[in-house]
Coordinates of C-alpha atoms in Angstrom, one line a residue:
X1 CA -200.9 142.0 214.2
X2 CA -200.4 139.1 211.7
X3 CA -203.3 137.2 213.3
X4 CA -206.1 138.2 210.8
X5 CA -204.1 137.2 207.8
X6 CA -203.1 133.9 209.4
X7 CA -206.7 133.2 210.4
X8 CA -207.8 133.9 206.8
X9 CA -205.3 131.4 205.4
X10 CA -206.1 128.8 208.0
X11 CA -209.9 129.0 207.5
X12 CA -209.5 128.8 203.7
X13 CA -207.3 125.7 204.0
X14 CA -209.5 123.9 206.5
X15 CA -212.6 124.5 204.4
X16 CA -210.8 123.2 201.3
X17 CA -210.2 120.0 203.2
X18 CA -214.0 119.7 203.9
X19 CA -213.8 120.9 207.5
X20 CA -216.7 122.9 208.9
X21 CA -215.2 126.0 210.7
X22 CA -216.6 128.0 213.6
X23 CA -214.9 131.3 213.9
X24 CA -215.2 132.6 217.5
X25 CA -213.3 135.9 216.8
X26 CA -210.4 137.4 218.8
X27 CA -210.3 135.7 222.2
X28 CA -207.7 134.3 224.7
X29 CA -206.4 130.8 224.0
X30 CA -208.3 129.3 227.0
X31 CA -211.6 130.6 225.5
X32 CA -210.7 128.7 222.3
X33 CA -210.0 125.5 224.4
X34 CA -213.3 126.2 226.2
X35 CA -215.0 126.5 222.8
X36 CA -213.9 122.9 221.9
X37 CA -215.9 121.7 224.9
X38 CA -218.8 124.1 224.8
X39 CA -219.4 123.7 221.0
X40 CA -218.7 119.9 221.2
X41 CA -216.0 119.9 218.5
X42 CA -213.2 118.3 220.4
X43 CA -210.9 120.2 218.0
X44 CA -209.7 123.8 217.9
X45 CA -206.9 126.0 216.7
X46 CA -205.7 129.2 218.5
X47 CA -203.8 131.6 216.3
X48 CA -201.3 133.1 218.8
X49 CA -197.7 134.2 219.3
X50 CA -198.4 133.4 223.0
X51 CA -195.8 135.3 225.2
X52 CA -193.2 135.5 222.5
X53 CA -192.0 138.8 220.9
X54 CA -194.6 140.7 218.7
X55 CA -193.1 139.4 215.4
X56 CA -193.7 135.8 216.4
X57 CA -197.0 134.1 215.5
X58 CA -198.2 130.5 215.3
X59 CA -200.9 127.9 216.0
X60 CA -201.8 126.0 219.2
X61 CA -203.7 122.9 217.8
X62 CA -206.0 120.5 219.6
X63 CA -207.3 117.5 217.7
X64 CA -209.7 115.0 219.3
X65 CA -209.0 116.6 222.7
X66 CA -205.2 116.2 222.4
X67 CA -202.7 119.1 222.0
X68 CA -200.3 118.5 219.1
X69 CA -196.6 118.7 219.9
X70 CA -193.3 117.1 218.9
X71 CA -193.5 114.7 216.1
X72 CA -197.1 115.5 215.3
X73 CA -196.2 119.1 214.6
X74 CA -193.1 118.2 212.5
X75 CA -195.2 115.6 210.5
X76 CA -197.9 118.3 209.9
X77 CA -195.2 120.7 208.7
X78 CA -193.8 118.1 206.3
X79 CA -197.3 117.4 204.9
X80 CA -197.8 121.1 204.2
X81 CA -194.3 121.6 202.7
X82 CA -194.8 118.6 200.4
X83 CA -198.4 119.6 199.6
X84 CA -199.8 116.2 200.8
X85 CA -203.1 117.7 201.8
X86 CA -206.7 116.5 201.4
X87 CA -208.9 118.4 199.0
X88 CA -212.5 117.6 199.6
X89 CA -215.1 117.5 196.7
X90 CA -217.3 119.9 198.7
X91 CA -215.8 122.7 200.8
X92 CA -216.6 122.9 204.5
X93 CA -218.9 125.6 205.9
X94 CA -218.0 128.7 207.9
X95 CA -220.0 130.2 210.7
X96 CA -219.3 132.8 213.4
X97 CA -220.1 132.5 217.1
X98 CA -219.5 134.7 220.1
X99 CA -219.0 132.5 223.1
X100 CA -217.5 135.1 225.4
X101 CA -220.7 135.4 227.5
X102 CA -220.9 131.6 227.8
X103 CA -217.3 131.5 229.1
X104 CA -217.9 134.3 231.7
X105 CA -221.2 132.6 232.8
X106 CA -219.5 129.1 233.1
X107 CA -216.8 130.5 235.5
X108 CA -219.2 132.8 237.4
X109 CA -221.5 129.8 238.0
X110 CA -218.6 127.8 239.5
X111 CA -216.7 130.6 241.4
X112 CA -218.2 133.4 243.6
X113 CA -216.1 135.3 246.2
X114 CA -217.0 135.1 249.9
X115 CA -216.1 138.8 250.3
X116 CA -215.1 141.6 247.9
X117 CA -211.5 142.0 247.0
X118 CA -210.0 145.0 245.1
X119 CA -207.8 143.7 242.3
X120 CA -205.7 145.5 239.6
X121 CA -205.5 143.6 236.3
X122 CA -202.6 144.2 233.9
X123 CA -203.2 142.5 230.6
X124 CA -200.1 144.0 229.0
X125 CA -202.3 145.0 226.0
X126 CA -202.8 141.3 225.3
X127 CA -206.0 139.6 224.2
X128 CA -207.2 138.9 227.8
X129 CA -207.7 142.7 228.4
X130 CA -211.4 142.6 227.5
X131 CA -212.7 139.3 228.9
X132 CA -210.3 138.9 231.9
X133 CA -211.7 141.9 233.9
X134 CA -215.3 140.8 232.9
X135 CA -214.8 137.4 234.5
X136 CA -213.3 138.7 237.7
X137 CA -216.1 141.3 238.1
X138 CA -218.7 138.5 237.4
X139 CA -217.3 136.5 240.4
X140 CA -217.5 139.5 242.7
X141 CA -214.2 141.3 242.6
X142 CA -213.7 145.1 242.3
X143 CA -211.4 145.4 239.2
X144 CA -209.1 148.3 238.3
X145 CA -207.8 147.9 234.7
X146 CA -204.2 148.6 233.6
X147 CA -203.1 148.2 229.9
X148 CA -206.3 146.3 229.1
X149 CA -206.7 147.9 225.7
X150 CA -205.9 145.2 223.1
X151 CA -202.9 146.4 221.0
X152 CA -200.6 143.9 219.2
X153 CA -197.7 146.4 219.3
X154 CA -197.6 146.1 223.1
X155 CA -196.8 149.8 223.7
X156 CA -196.4 149.6 227.5
X157 CA -194.5 146.4 228.3
X158 CA -194.2 142.9 226.8
X159 CA -197.1 140.7 228.1
X160 CA -195.0 138.0 229.8
X161 CA -195.6 137.9 233.6
X162 CA -192.8 135.5 234.2
X163 CA -190.3 138.4 233.6
X164 CA -190.3 140.5 236.8
X165 CA -189.5 143.8 235.1
X166 CA -192.9 143.5 233.2
X167 CA -194.7 143.7 236.6
X168 CA -193.3 147.1 237.8
X169 CA -196.3 149.2 236.6
X170 CA -198.7 146.7 238.2
X171 CA -196.9 146.8 241.5
X172 CA -197.0 150.7 241.5
X173 CA -200.7 150.8 240.7
X174 CA -201.6 148.2 243.4
X175 CA -199.8 150.3 245.9
X176 CA -201.2 153.6 244.7
X177 CA -204.8 152.3 244.8
X178 CA -204.2 150.3 248.0
X179 CA -205.6 147.2 246.2
X180 CA -205.6 143.7 247.7
X181 CA -203.7 142.1 244.9
X182 CA -202.3 142.6 241.3
X183 CA -203.1 140.1 238.6
X184 CA -201.1 139.9 235.3
X185 CA -202.0 137.9 232.1
X186 CA -199.7 137.0 229.3
X187 CA -200.3 137.8 225.6
X188 CA -202.9 135.1 225.0
X189 CA -204.3 134.7 228.5
X190 CA -203.3 131.2 229.4
X191 CA -200.7 132.3 232.0
X192 CA -201.1 134.1 235.4
X193 CA -198.8 136.4 237.3
X194 CA -199.5 137.7 240.8
X195 CA -198.1 140.6 242.9
X196 CA -198.9 141.4 246.5
X197 CA -199.8 144.8 248.0
X198 CA -196.3 145.2 249.3
X199 CA -194.8 144.6 245.9
X200 CA -193.7 140.9 246.1
X201 CA -193.9 138.9 242.9
X202 CA -195.4 135.5 243.9
X203 CA -193.8 133.0 241.6
X204 CA -196.1 130.4 240.0
X205 CA -194.6 127.4 241.9
X206 CA -195.6 129.0 245.2
X207 CA -199.1 129.7 243.8
X208 CA -199.3 126.1 242.9
X209 CA -198.8 125.2 246.6
X210 CA -201.9 127.3 247.5
X211 CA -203.9 125.7 244.7
X212 CA -202.7 122.2 245.6
X213 CA -203.7 122.6 249.3
X214 CA -207.2 123.8 248.2
X215 CA -207.8 121.0 245.7
X216 CA -206.5 118.3 248.1
X217 CA -209.0 119.3 250.8
X218 CA -211.7 117.9 248.5
X219 CA -209.6 115.3 246.7
X220 CA -207.4 113.6 249.2
X221 CA -204.5 111.6 247.6
X222 CA -204.9 113.4 244.3
X223 CA -201.9 113.5 241.8
X224 CA -200.4 117.0 241.4
X225 CA -198.1 117.5 238.4
X226 CA -195.5 120.3 238.2
X227 CA -192.6 121.1 235.8
X228 CA -188.8 120.8 236.4
X229 CA -188.5 124.6 237.0
X230 CA -190.6 124.5 240.2
X231 CA -189.3 124.9 243.7
X232 CA -187.9 122.0 245.7
X233 CA -190.3 123.0 248.5
X234 CA -193.4 122.1 246.4
X235 CA -193.2 118.2 246.6
X236 CA -193.0 118.2 250.5
X237 CA -195.9 120.7 250.6
X238 CA -198.1 118.5 248.4
X239 CA -197.2 115.4 250.5
X240 CA -198.0 117.3 253.8
X241 CA -201.4 118.1 252.4
X242 CA -202.1 114.4 251.5
X243 CA -201.3 114.6 247.8
X244 CA -199.1 112.8 245.3
X245 CA -196.5 115.0 243.6
X246 CA -195.1 114.3 240.2
X247 CA -192.3 116.3 238.4
X248 CA -192.5 116.4 234.6
X249 CA -191.3 118.2 231.5
X250 CA -192.0 121.8 230.8
X251 CA -194.6 122.6 228.1
X252 CA -198.4 122.9 228.1
X253 CA -198.9 120.1 225.7
X254 CA -196.6 117.7 227.6
X255 CA -198.2 118.6 231.0
X256 CA -201.7 118.1 229.7
X257 CA -200.8 114.7 228.2
X258 CA -199.2 113.6 231.6
X259 CA -202.3 114.8 233.5
X260 CA -204.5 112.7 231.2
X261 CA -202.2 109.7 231.6
X262 CA -202.2 109.9 235.4
X263 CA -205.6 111.3 236.1
X264 CA -204.1 114.3 238.0
X265 CA -206.6 116.9 239.4
X266 CA -204.2 119.8 239.1
X267 CA -200.9 120.8 237.4
X268 CA -198.8 123.9 237.1
X269 CA -195.7 125.3 235.5
X270 CA -193.2 127.9 236.8
X271 CA -194.0 130.1 233.8
X272 CA -197.6 130.6 235.1
X273 CA -199.6 127.9 233.4
X274 CA -202.1 126.3 235.7
X275 CA -204.3 123.3 234.7
X276 CA -207.4 122.5 236.8
X277 CA -209.1 119.2 236.1
X278 CA -211.1 119.6 239.3
X279 CA -214.3 121.7 238.5
X280 CA -212.8 122.7 235.1
X281 CA -211.5 121.0 231.9
X282 CA -207.8 120.4 232.5
X283 CA -206.5 123.0 230.1
X284 CA -204.2 125.9 231.1
X285 CA -206.2 129.0 231.7
X286 CA -204.8 132.1 233.4
X287 CA -208.2 133.8 233.7
X288 CA -209.9 130.8 235.4
X289 CA -206.8 130.4 237.6
X290 CA -207.1 134.0 238.7
X291 CA -210.7 133.3 239.7
X292 CA -209.8 130.3 241.7
X293 CA -207.0 132.3 243.4
X294 CA -209.4 135.0 244.4
X295 CA -211.9 132.4 245.7
X296 CA -209.2 131.0 248.1
X297 CA -208.0 134.4 249.2
X298 CA -211.6 135.7 249.8
X299 CA -212.4 132.6 252.0
X300 CA -209.4 133.3 254.3
X301 CA -209.9 135.6 257.4
X302 CA -206.3 136.9 256.7
X303 CA -205.3 139.6 254.3
X304 CA -204.3 138.2 250.8
X305 CA -200.7 139.2 251.2
X306 CA -200.5 137.4 254.6
X307 CA -201.8 134.2 253.0
X308 CA -199.3 134.5 250.1
X309 CA -196.3 135.4 252.3
X310 CA -197.0 132.4 254.5
X311 CA -196.2 130.0 251.6
X312 CA -192.9 128.1 252.0
X313 CA -190.0 130.0 250.4
X314 CA -186.3 129.8 249.7
X315 CA -184.0 132.2 247.9
X316 CA -184.6 131.7 244.2
X317 CA -184.0 133.3 240.9
X318 CA -186.7 133.9 238.2
X319 CA -186.3 132.1 234.9
X320 CA -182.9 133.2 233.5
X321 CA -182.5 133.2 229.7
X322 CA -179.5 132.9 227.5
X323 CA -179.8 133.7 223.8
X324 CA -178.1 131.0 221.8
X325 CA -178.1 132.8 218.4
X326 CA -177.3 130.2 215.6
X327 CA -176.4 127.4 218.0
X328 CA -179.1 124.7 218.7
X329 CA -180.0 125.0 222.4
X330 CA -181.2 121.4 222.5
X331 CA -177.9 120.0 221.1
X332 CA -176.0 122.2 223.7
X333 CA -178.1 120.8 226.6
X334 CA -177.6 117.3 225.4
X335 CA -173.8 117.8 225.5
X336 CA -174.0 119.5 228.9
X337 CA -175.9 116.5 230.3
X338 CA -173.3 114.1 228.9
X339 CA -170.3 116.0 230.2
X340 CA -171.2 117.9 233.3
X341 CA -170.5 116.2 236.7
X342 CA -171.8 117.7 239.9
X343 CA -170.3 116.4 243.2
X344 CA -172.9 115.6 245.9
X345 CA -175.9 116.4 243.7
X346 CA -178.7 114.2 242.4
X347 CA -179.2 114.7 238.7
X348 CA -182.5 114.5 236.9
X349 CA -182.7 114.4 233.1
X350 CA -186.5 114.6 232.7
X351 CA -186.1 117.9 230.8
X352 CA -182.6 119.3 230.4
X353 CA -180.5 118.8 233.5
X354 CA -181.7 119.6 237.0
X355 CA -179.3 118.8 239.9
X356 CA -180.7 118.7 243.5
X357 CA -178.6 119.1 246.6
X358 CA -179.9 118.9 250.2
X359 CA -179.8 122.8 250.4
X360 CA -180.9 123.8 246.8
X361 CA -180.9 123.0 243.1
X362 CA -180.0 124.3 239.7
X363 CA -181.5 123.7 236.2
X364 CA -180.4 124.1 232.5
X365 CA -182.9 123.3 229.8
X366 CA -183.7 124.3 226.2
X367 CA -186.8 126.4 225.5
X368 CA -189.5 124.7 223.4
X369 CA -190.4 127.8 221.5
X370 CA -187.4 130.1 221.1
X371 CA -183.6 129.6 220.6
X372 CA -182.6 130.1 224.2
X373 CA -181.4 128.3 227.3
X374 CA -183.6 128.6 230.4
X375 CA -181.9 128.4 233.8
X376 CA -183.2 128.6 237.3
X377 CA -181.6 128.3 240.8
X378 CA -183.0 128.0 244.3
X379 CA -181.3 127.4 247.7
X380 CA -181.9 127.7 251.5
X381 CA -179.6 130.7 251.8
X382 CA -177.5 133.1 249.7
X383 CA -174.3 131.2 250.3
X384 CA -175.7 127.9 249.0
X385 CA -177.3 129.8 246.0
X386 CA -173.9 131.3 245.0
X387 CA -172.2 127.9 245.4
X388 CA -174.7 126.1 243.1
X389 CA -174.6 128.9 240.6
X390 CA -170.8 128.8 240.6
X391 CA -170.8 125.1 239.9
X392 CA -173.1 125.6 236.9
X393 CA -171.1 128.6 235.7
X394 CA -167.9 126.6 235.6
X395 CA -169.4 123.7 233.7
X396 CA -171.3 126.0 231.2
X397 CA -168.2 128.0 230.4
X398 CA -166.2 124.8 229.9
X399 CA -168.5 124.0 227.0
X400 CA -168.9 127.5 225.6
X401 CA -166.2 129.9 227.0
X402 CA -167.8 133.0 225.3
X403 CA -171.2 132.4 226.9
X404 CA -172.6 135.6 228.5
X405 CA -174.2 134.4 231.8
X406 CA -177.0 136.3 233.5
X407 CA -175.8 135.3 237.0

């Protein structure tokens, strides 16, 4: 809801600095990224609260093809706070362009379904509600819309498909209409959620297995990057299909930078971000990812739910979140890494602390965008899962005895 005001201020400031601005209107974040390529600017800003609560808003900034993060963001904030900004003698220009049709056409020229699939799309009243269904219809899917009216108050449920309770209405509608699949987008359309006809939420790390096998058919030996929250079954799956797996930090800007550094063809995050360099531009795009998923499923002689259920699976939790209030989650995780000892486990400190055992793993990390801890657990069976969760519980409570744990 605060978007128009922020856009107005942003445009005024950019033009003051002599920058020529092209306003492409209210579109999903991936369409903004697409615009930087299509309009040959190499730079773009998406004004978005992403998947955060409605009172959050902010900027995703790309300069010279690189997404700003970390020190670059804090330096920019310091320059604004200290008013160290360039004032040009002549203000920049402002023009308006609608590139939605170009985006739809670019995807439809690359992806066409081998057979028709019936798909329910739940945009959670986020910005992908208009263009998401258009893209999937253009590639040959029969689309049924759910909560596709764009409304920044999010009256039906919060647009975050990584939270299973946000998918309940989608599951019900898929079953009621006997659709092949349910697709969910987050608030700004750069993440994807998927549910099957029988109501299973297919976590993003398992979808990445499907995408990896497909990409590796055409690109043997390719690097596939994934974040620390992903299943322990992903790396062996990538290796079996002739690929090179690389685990990295969570965060779209960090993953994109690692892809560029390694020349990876594909990357994915547990939260539902997928980055295709093969046939696309290497940025995270929930809508394009949905098109690629339907392409794979339509090419299979099996039903979509059979293909998805066949992907390797353990017993796992979704992302579990702990509100930290006034406490700095990054400082807490740093202390946890320094003090927590786990017998028989192999620790990884790429991002937070992940500990792997032969029969499962657990993770604690600090969110990049909100003051919370993010945890996830996976194991071969329920007994191992409870053991690993118990080990983490004991060590978390040693540091903060009043912590309310969601497991």
